[in-house]
Amino acid sequence: MVEVNRAHPPYAMLDATGAEVEPVTAFLRDLALGDSSPLTCRSYGYGMLRWFRLLWLLGTGWERATESEVVVLTGWLRSAANPQRQRHRADAPWPGRSISARARHPWAPGTRRAPSITL
């Protein structure tokens, strides 16, 4: 991903030859024109870069990608280290198993709060 000197899109993805990847440019242009922030475009661009790098590694064109390539990417993402899930203290709760500061009660996956009453 490189920052380019234009408003829409503010970032572009280049292939190995240095040429812009047109499908990604079109997607990012639509995203930017839809009033998304430049940082949102950048974030989506990096996601697209991850996807295209996998396709290039596998020798598959983006228009020919199937569920098989999605499975490969999903497996890689699940096995890759995620620094956001690292605990910084040995006694810290596991991610998603803490007490909500806003609700002041334990949160457990799969539980729901009572619906609010509107008059």
mmCIF file with all atom_site columns, C-alpha atoms in Angstrom:
data_model
loop_
_atom_site.group_PDB
_atom_site.id
_atom_site.type_symbol
_atom_site.label_atom_id
_atom_site.label_alt_id
_atom_site.label_comp_id
_atom_site.label_asym_id
_atom_site.label_entity_id
_atom_site.label_seq_id
_atom_site.pdbx_PDB_ins_code
_atom_site.Cartn_x
_atom_site.Cartn_y
_atom_site.Cartn_z
_atom_site.occupancy
_atom_site.B_iso_or_equiv
_atom_site.pdbx_formal_charge
_atom_site.auth_seq_id
_atom_site.auth_comp_id
_atom_site.auth_asym_id
_atom_site.auth_atom_id
_atom_site.pdbx_PDB_model_num
ATOM 1   C CA . MET A 1 1   ? 0.000   0.000   0.000   1.00 0.00 ? 1   MET A CA 1
ATOM 2   C CA . VAL A 1 2   ? 1.288   3.414   -0.892  1.00 0.00 ? 2   VAL A CA 1
ATOM 3   C CA . GLU A 1 3   ? -0.132  6.850   -0.283  1.00 0.00 ? 3   GLU A CA 1
ATOM 4   C CA . VAL A 1 4   ? -0.921  8.572   -3.565  1.00 0.00 ? 4   VAL A CA 1
ATOM 5   C CA . ASN A 1 5   ? -1.350  12.239  -4.366  1.00 0.00 ? 5   ASN A CA 1
ATOM 6   C CA . ARG A 1 6   ? -5.095  12.197  -5.029  1.00 0.00 ? 6   ARG A CA 1
ATOM 7   C CA . ALA A 1 7   ? -8.221  12.402  -2.940  1.00 0.00 ? 7   ALA A CA 1
ATOM 8   C CA . HIS A 1 8   ? -10.108 9.351   -4.193  1.00 0.00 ? 8   HIS A CA 1
ATOM 9   C CA . PRO A 1 9   ? -8.684  6.900   -3.261  1.00 0.00 ? 9   PRO A CA 1
ATOM 10  C CA . PRO A 1 10  ? -5.902  8.241   -1.060  1.00 0.00 ? 10  PRO A CA 1
ATOM 11  C CA . TYR A 1 11  ? -4.040  4.902   -1.115  1.00 0.00 ? 11  TYR A CA 1
ATOM 12  C CA . ALA A 1 12  ? -3.176  2.448   -3.870  1.00 0.00 ? 12  ALA A CA 1
ATOM 13  C CA . MET A 1 13  ? -1.968  -1.129  -3.954  1.00 0.00 ? 13  MET A CA 1
ATOM 14  C CA . LEU A 1 14  ? 0.902   -1.973  -6.294  1.00 0.00 ? 14  LEU A CA 1
ATOM 15  C CA . ASP A 1 15  ? 1.790   -5.355  -7.712  1.00 0.00 ? 15  ASP A CA 1
ATOM 16  C CA . ALA A 1 16  ? 5.321   -6.769  -8.058  1.00 0.00 ? 16  ALA A CA 1
ATOM 17  C CA . THR A 1 17  ? 5.930   -4.714  -11.216 1.00 0.00 ? 17  THR A CA 1
ATOM 18  C CA . GLY A 1 18  ? 4.894   -1.446  -9.550  1.00 0.00 ? 18  GLY A CA 1
ATOM 19  C CA . ALA A 1 19  ? 1.573   -1.168  -11.385 1.00 0.00 ? 19  ALA A CA 1
ATOM 20  C CA . GLU A 1 20  ? -1.646  -0.323  -9.542  1.00 0.00 ? 20  GLU A CA 1
ATOM 21  C CA . VAL A 1 21  ? -3.989  -3.238  -8.984  1.00 0.00 ? 21  VAL A CA 1
ATOM 22  C CA . GLU A 1 22  ? -7.096  -1.850  -10.704 1.00 0.00 ? 22  GLU A CA 1
ATOM 23  C CA . PRO A 1 23  ? -9.797  -3.899  -8.896  1.00 0.00 ? 23  PRO A CA 1
ATOM 24  C CA . VAL A 1 24  ? -8.432  -2.706  -5.552  1.00 0.00 ? 24  VAL A CA 1
ATOM 25  C CA . THR A 1 25  ? -8.216  0.897   -6.770  1.00 0.00 ? 25  THR A CA 1
ATOM 26  C CA . ALA A 1 26  ? -11.856 0.723   -7.904  1.00 0.00 ? 26  ALA A CA 1
ATOM 27  C CA . PHE A 1 27  ? -12.937 -0.708  -4.545  1.00 0.00 ? 27  PHE A CA 1
ATOM 28  C CA . LEU A 1 28  ? -10.999 1.895   -2.563  1.00 0.00 ? 28  LEU A CA 1
ATOM 29  C CA . ARG A 1 29  ? -12.361 4.675   -4.794  1.00 0.00 ? 29  ARG A CA 1
ATOM 30  C CA . ASP A 1 30  ? -15.936 3.589   -4.062  1.00 0.00 ? 30  ASP A CA 1
ATOM 31  C CA . LEU A 1 31  ? -15.112 3.395   -0.375  1.00 0.00 ? 31  LEU A CA 1
ATOM 32  C CA . ALA A 1 32  ? -13.568 6.883   -0.354  1.00 0.00 ? 32  ALA A CA 1
ATOM 33  C CA . LEU A 1 33  ? -16.448 8.397   -2.327  1.00 0.00 ? 33  LEU A CA 1
ATOM 34  C CA . GLY A 1 34  ? -18.853 6.824   0.167   1.00 0.00 ? 34  GLY A CA 1
ATOM 35  C CA . ASP A 1 35  ? -17.533 9.261   2.785   1.00 0.00 ? 35  ASP A CA 1
ATOM 36  C CA . SER A 1 36  ? -15.145 6.839   4.502   1.00 0.00 ? 36  SER A CA 1
ATOM 37  C CA . SER A 1 37  ? -12.135 8.310   6.222   1.00 0.00 ? 37  SER A CA 1
ATOM 38  C CA . PRO A 1 38  ? -8.708  7.982   4.594   1.00 0.00 ? 38  PRO A CA 1
ATOM 39  C CA . LEU A 1 39  ? -7.639  5.711   7.459   1.00 0.00 ? 39  LEU A CA 1
ATOM 40  C CA . THR A 1 40  ? -10.574 3.389   6.745   1.00 0.00 ? 40  THR A CA 1
ATOM 41  C CA . CYS A 1 41  ? -9.456  3.196   3.117   1.00 0.00 ? 41  CYS A CA 1
ATOM 42  C CA . ARG A 1 42  ? -5.930  2.436   4.292   1.00 0.00 ? 42  ARG A CA 1
ATOM 43  C CA . SER A 1 43  ? -7.138  -0.312  6.625   1.00 0.00 ? 43  SER A CA 1
ATOM 44  C CA . TYR A 1 44  ? -9.288  -1.940  3.936   1.00 0.00 ? 44  TYR A CA 1
ATOM 45  C CA . GLY A 1 45  ? -6.388  -1.597  1.518   1.00 0.00 ? 45  GLY A CA 1
ATOM 46  C CA . TYR A 1 46  ? -4.114  -3.581  3.820   1.00 0.00 ? 46  TYR A CA 1
ATOM 47  C CA . GLY A 1 47  ? -6.787  -6.261  4.096   1.00 0.00 ? 47  GLY A CA 1
ATOM 48  C CA . MET A 1 48  ? -6.957  -6.424  0.307   1.00 0.00 ? 48  MET A CA 1
ATOM 49  C CA . LEU A 1 49  ? -3.155  -6.563  0.160   1.00 0.00 ? 49  LEU A CA 1
ATOM 50  C CA . ARG A 1 50  ? -3.167  -9.577  2.481   1.00 0.00 ? 50  ARG A CA 1
ATOM 51  C CA . TRP A 1 51  ? -5.742  -11.292 0.235   1.00 0.00 ? 51  TRP A CA 1
ATOM 52  C CA . PHE A 1 52  ? -3.889  -10.506 -3.004  1.00 0.00 ? 52  PHE A CA 1
ATOM 53  C CA . ARG A 1 53  ? -0.532  -11.641 -1.602  1.00 0.00 ? 53  ARG A CA 1
ATOM 54  C CA . LEU A 1 54  ? -2.087  -15.008 -0.848  1.00 0.00 ? 54  LEU A CA 1
ATOM 55  C CA . LEU A 1 55  ? -3.574  -15.203 -4.341  1.00 0.00 ? 55  LEU A CA 1
ATOM 56  C CA . TRP A 1 56  ? -0.240  -14.257 -5.907  1.00 0.00 ? 56  TRP A CA 1
ATOM 57  C CA . LEU A 1 57  ? 1.509   -16.911 -3.796  1.00 0.00 ? 57  LEU A CA 1
ATOM 58  C CA . LEU A 1 58  ? -0.988  -19.528 -4.945  1.00 0.00 ? 58  LEU A CA 1
ATOM 59  C CA . GLY A 1 59  ? -0.835  -18.338 -8.561  1.00 0.00 ? 59  GLY A CA 1
ATOM 60  C CA . THR A 1 60  ? -4.563  -17.602 -8.679  1.00 0.00 ? 60  THR A CA 1
ATOM 61  C CA . GLY A 1 61  ? -6.126  -14.541 -10.286 1.00 0.00 ? 61  GLY A CA 1
ATOM 62  C CA . TRP A 1 62  ? -8.558  -12.656 -8.067  1.00 0.00 ? 62  TRP A CA 1
ATOM 63  C CA . GLU A 1 63  ? -11.418 -13.259 -10.522 1.00 0.00 ? 63  GLU A CA 1
ATOM 64  C CA . ARG A 1 64  ? -10.793 -17.035 -10.306 1.00 0.00 ? 64  ARG A CA 1
ATOM 65  C CA . ALA A 1 65  ? -10.577 -17.287 -6.506  1.00 0.00 ? 65  ALA A CA 1
ATOM 66  C CA . THR A 1 66  ? -12.878 -19.854 -4.927  1.00 0.00 ? 66  THR A CA 1
ATOM 67  C CA . GLU A 1 67  ? -13.881 -20.967 -1.475  1.00 0.00 ? 67  GLU A CA 1
ATOM 68  C CA . SER A 1 68  ? -10.657 -22.988 -1.305  1.00 0.00 ? 68  SER A CA 1
ATOM 69  C CA . GLU A 1 69  ? -8.531  -19.821 -1.293  1.00 0.00 ? 69  GLU A CA 1
ATOM 70  C CA . VAL A 1 70  ? -10.790 -18.303 1.358   1.00 0.00 ? 70  VAL A CA 1
ATOM 71  C CA . VAL A 1 71  ? -10.279 -21.393 3.518   1.00 0.00 ? 71  VAL A CA 1
ATOM 72  C CA . VAL A 1 72  ? -6.493  -21.057 3.173   1.00 0.00 ? 72  VAL A CA 1
ATOM 73  C CA . LEU A 1 73  ? -6.613  -17.375 4.198   1.00 0.00 ? 73  LEU A CA 1
ATOM 74  C CA . THR A 1 74  ? -8.950  -18.089 7.104   1.00 0.00 ? 74  THR A CA 1
ATOM 75  C CA . GLY A 1 75  ? -6.722  -20.902 8.370   1.00 0.00 ? 75  GLY A CA 1
ATOM 76  C CA . TRP A 1 76  ? -3.670  -18.667 8.188   1.00 0.00 ? 76  TRP A CA 1
ATOM 77  C CA . LEU A 1 77  ? -5.411  -15.817 10.014  1.00 0.00 ? 77  LEU A CA 1
ATOM 78  C CA . ARG A 1 78  ? -6.567  -18.164 12.769  1.00 0.00 ? 78  ARG A CA 1
ATOM 79  C CA . SER A 1 79  ? -3.101  -19.617 13.268  1.00 0.00 ? 79  SER A CA 1
ATOM 80  C CA . ALA A 1 80  ? -1.203  -16.309 13.136  1.00 0.00 ? 80  ALA A CA 1
ATOM 81  C CA . ALA A 1 81  ? -0.221  -14.667 16.404  1.00 0.00 ? 81  ALA A CA 1
ATOM 82  C CA . ASN A 1 82  ? -2.534  -11.858 17.493  1.00 0.00 ? 82  ASN A CA 1
ATOM 83  C CA . PRO A 1 83  ? -0.770  -9.391  19.800  1.00 0.00 ? 83  PRO A CA 1
ATOM 84  C CA . GLN A 1 84  ? -4.125  -7.954  20.910  1.00 0.00 ? 84  GLN A CA 1
ATOM 85  C CA . ARG A 1 85  ? -4.885  -11.217 22.668  1.00 0.00 ? 85  ARG A CA 1
ATOM 86  C CA . GLN A 1 86  ? -1.676  -11.290 24.690  1.00 0.00 ? 86  GLN A CA 1
ATOM 87  C CA . ARG A 1 87  ? -2.104  -10.800 28.408  1.00 0.00 ? 87  ARG A CA 1
ATOM 88  C CA . HIS A 1 88  ? 0.264   -8.247  29.864  1.00 0.00 ? 88  HIS A CA 1
ATOM 89  C CA . ARG A 1 89  ? -0.130  -9.446  33.456  1.00 0.00 ? 89  ARG A CA 1
ATOM 90  C CA . ALA A 1 90  ? -0.206  -13.041 34.628  1.00 0.00 ? 90  ALA A CA 1
ATOM 91  C CA . ASP A 1 91  ? -3.316  -12.363 36.740  1.00 0.00 ? 91  ASP A CA 1
ATOM 92  C CA . ALA A 1 92  ? -5.201  -10.510 33.975  1.00 0.00 ? 92  ALA A CA 1
ATOM 93  C CA . PRO A 1 93  ? -8.509  -12.065 32.836  1.00 0.00 ? 93  PRO A CA 1
ATOM 94  C CA . TRP A 1 94  ? -8.669  -13.810 29.497  1.00 0.00 ? 94  TRP A CA 1
ATOM 95  C CA . PRO A 1 95  ? -9.871  -11.603 26.627  1.00 0.00 ? 95  PRO A CA 1
ATOM 96  C CA . GLY A 1 96  ? -13.678 -11.438 26.569  1.00 0.00 ? 96  GLY A CA 1
ATOM 97  C CA . ARG A 1 97  ? -13.968 -12.672 30.148  1.00 0.00 ? 97  ARG A CA 1
ATOM 98  C CA . SER A 1 98  ? -13.731 -9.417  32.030  1.00 0.00 ? 98  SER A CA 1
ATOM 99  C CA . ILE A 1 99  ? -16.202 -7.213  33.851  1.00 0.00 ? 99  ILE A CA 1
ATOM 100 C CA . SER A 1 100 ? -17.838 -4.552  31.781  1.00 0.00 ? 100 SER A CA 1
ATOM 101 C CA . ALA A 1 101 ? -16.994 -1.152  33.272  1.00 0.00 ? 101 ALA A CA 1
ATOM 102 C CA . ARG A 1 102 ? -20.128 0.336   31.767  1.00 0.00 ? 102 ARG A CA 1
ATOM 103 C CA . ALA A 1 103 ? -22.622 -2.297  32.904  1.00 0.00 ? 103 ALA A CA 1
ATOM 104 C CA . ARG A 1 104 ? -20.699 -3.228  36.070  1.00 0.00 ? 104 ARG A CA 1
ATOM 105 C CA . HIS A 1 105 ? -21.505 -6.898  35.760  1.00 0.00 ? 105 HIS A CA 1
ATOM 106 C CA . PRO A 1 106 ? -19.671 -9.932  34.409  1.00 0.00 ? 106 PRO A CA 1
ATOM 107 C CA . TRP A 1 107 ? -20.029 -10.382 30.694  1.00 0.00 ? 107 TRP A CA 1
ATOM 108 C CA . ALA A 1 108 ? -20.203 -13.847 29.258  1.00 0.00 ? 108 ALA A CA 1
ATOM 109 C CA . PRO A 1 109 ? -20.347 -14.736 25.578  1.00 0.00 ? 109 PRO A CA 1
ATOM 110 C CA . GLY A 1 110 ? -23.835 -15.680 24.463  1.00 0.00 ? 110 GLY A CA 1
ATOM 111 C CA . THR A 1 111 ? -25.645 -13.734 27.174  1.00 0.00 ? 111 THR A CA 1
ATOM 112 C CA . ARG A 1 112 ? -27.870 -10.816 26.365  1.00 0.00 ? 112 ARG A CA 1
ATOM 113 C CA . ARG A 1 113 ? -29.130 -7.910  28.362  1.00 0.00 ? 113 ARG A CA 1
ATOM 114 C CA . ALA A 1 114 ? -32.825 -7.346  28.895  1.00 0.00 ? 114 ALA A CA 1
ATOM 115 C CA . PRO A 1 115 ? -34.382 -5.253  26.143  1.00 0.00 ? 115 PRO A CA 1
ATOM 116 C CA . SER A 1 116 ? -34.916 -1.604  26.952  1.00 0.00 ? 116 SER A CA 1
ATOM 117 C CA . ILE A 1 117 ? -38.440 -0.325  27.339  1.00 0.00 ? 117 ILE A CA 1
ATOM 118 C CA . THR A 1 118 ? -39.504 2.439   25.003  1.00 0.00 ? 118 THR A CA 1
ATOM 119 C CA . LEU A 1 119 ? -42.645 4.415   25.590  1.00 0.00 ? 119 LEU A CA 1
#
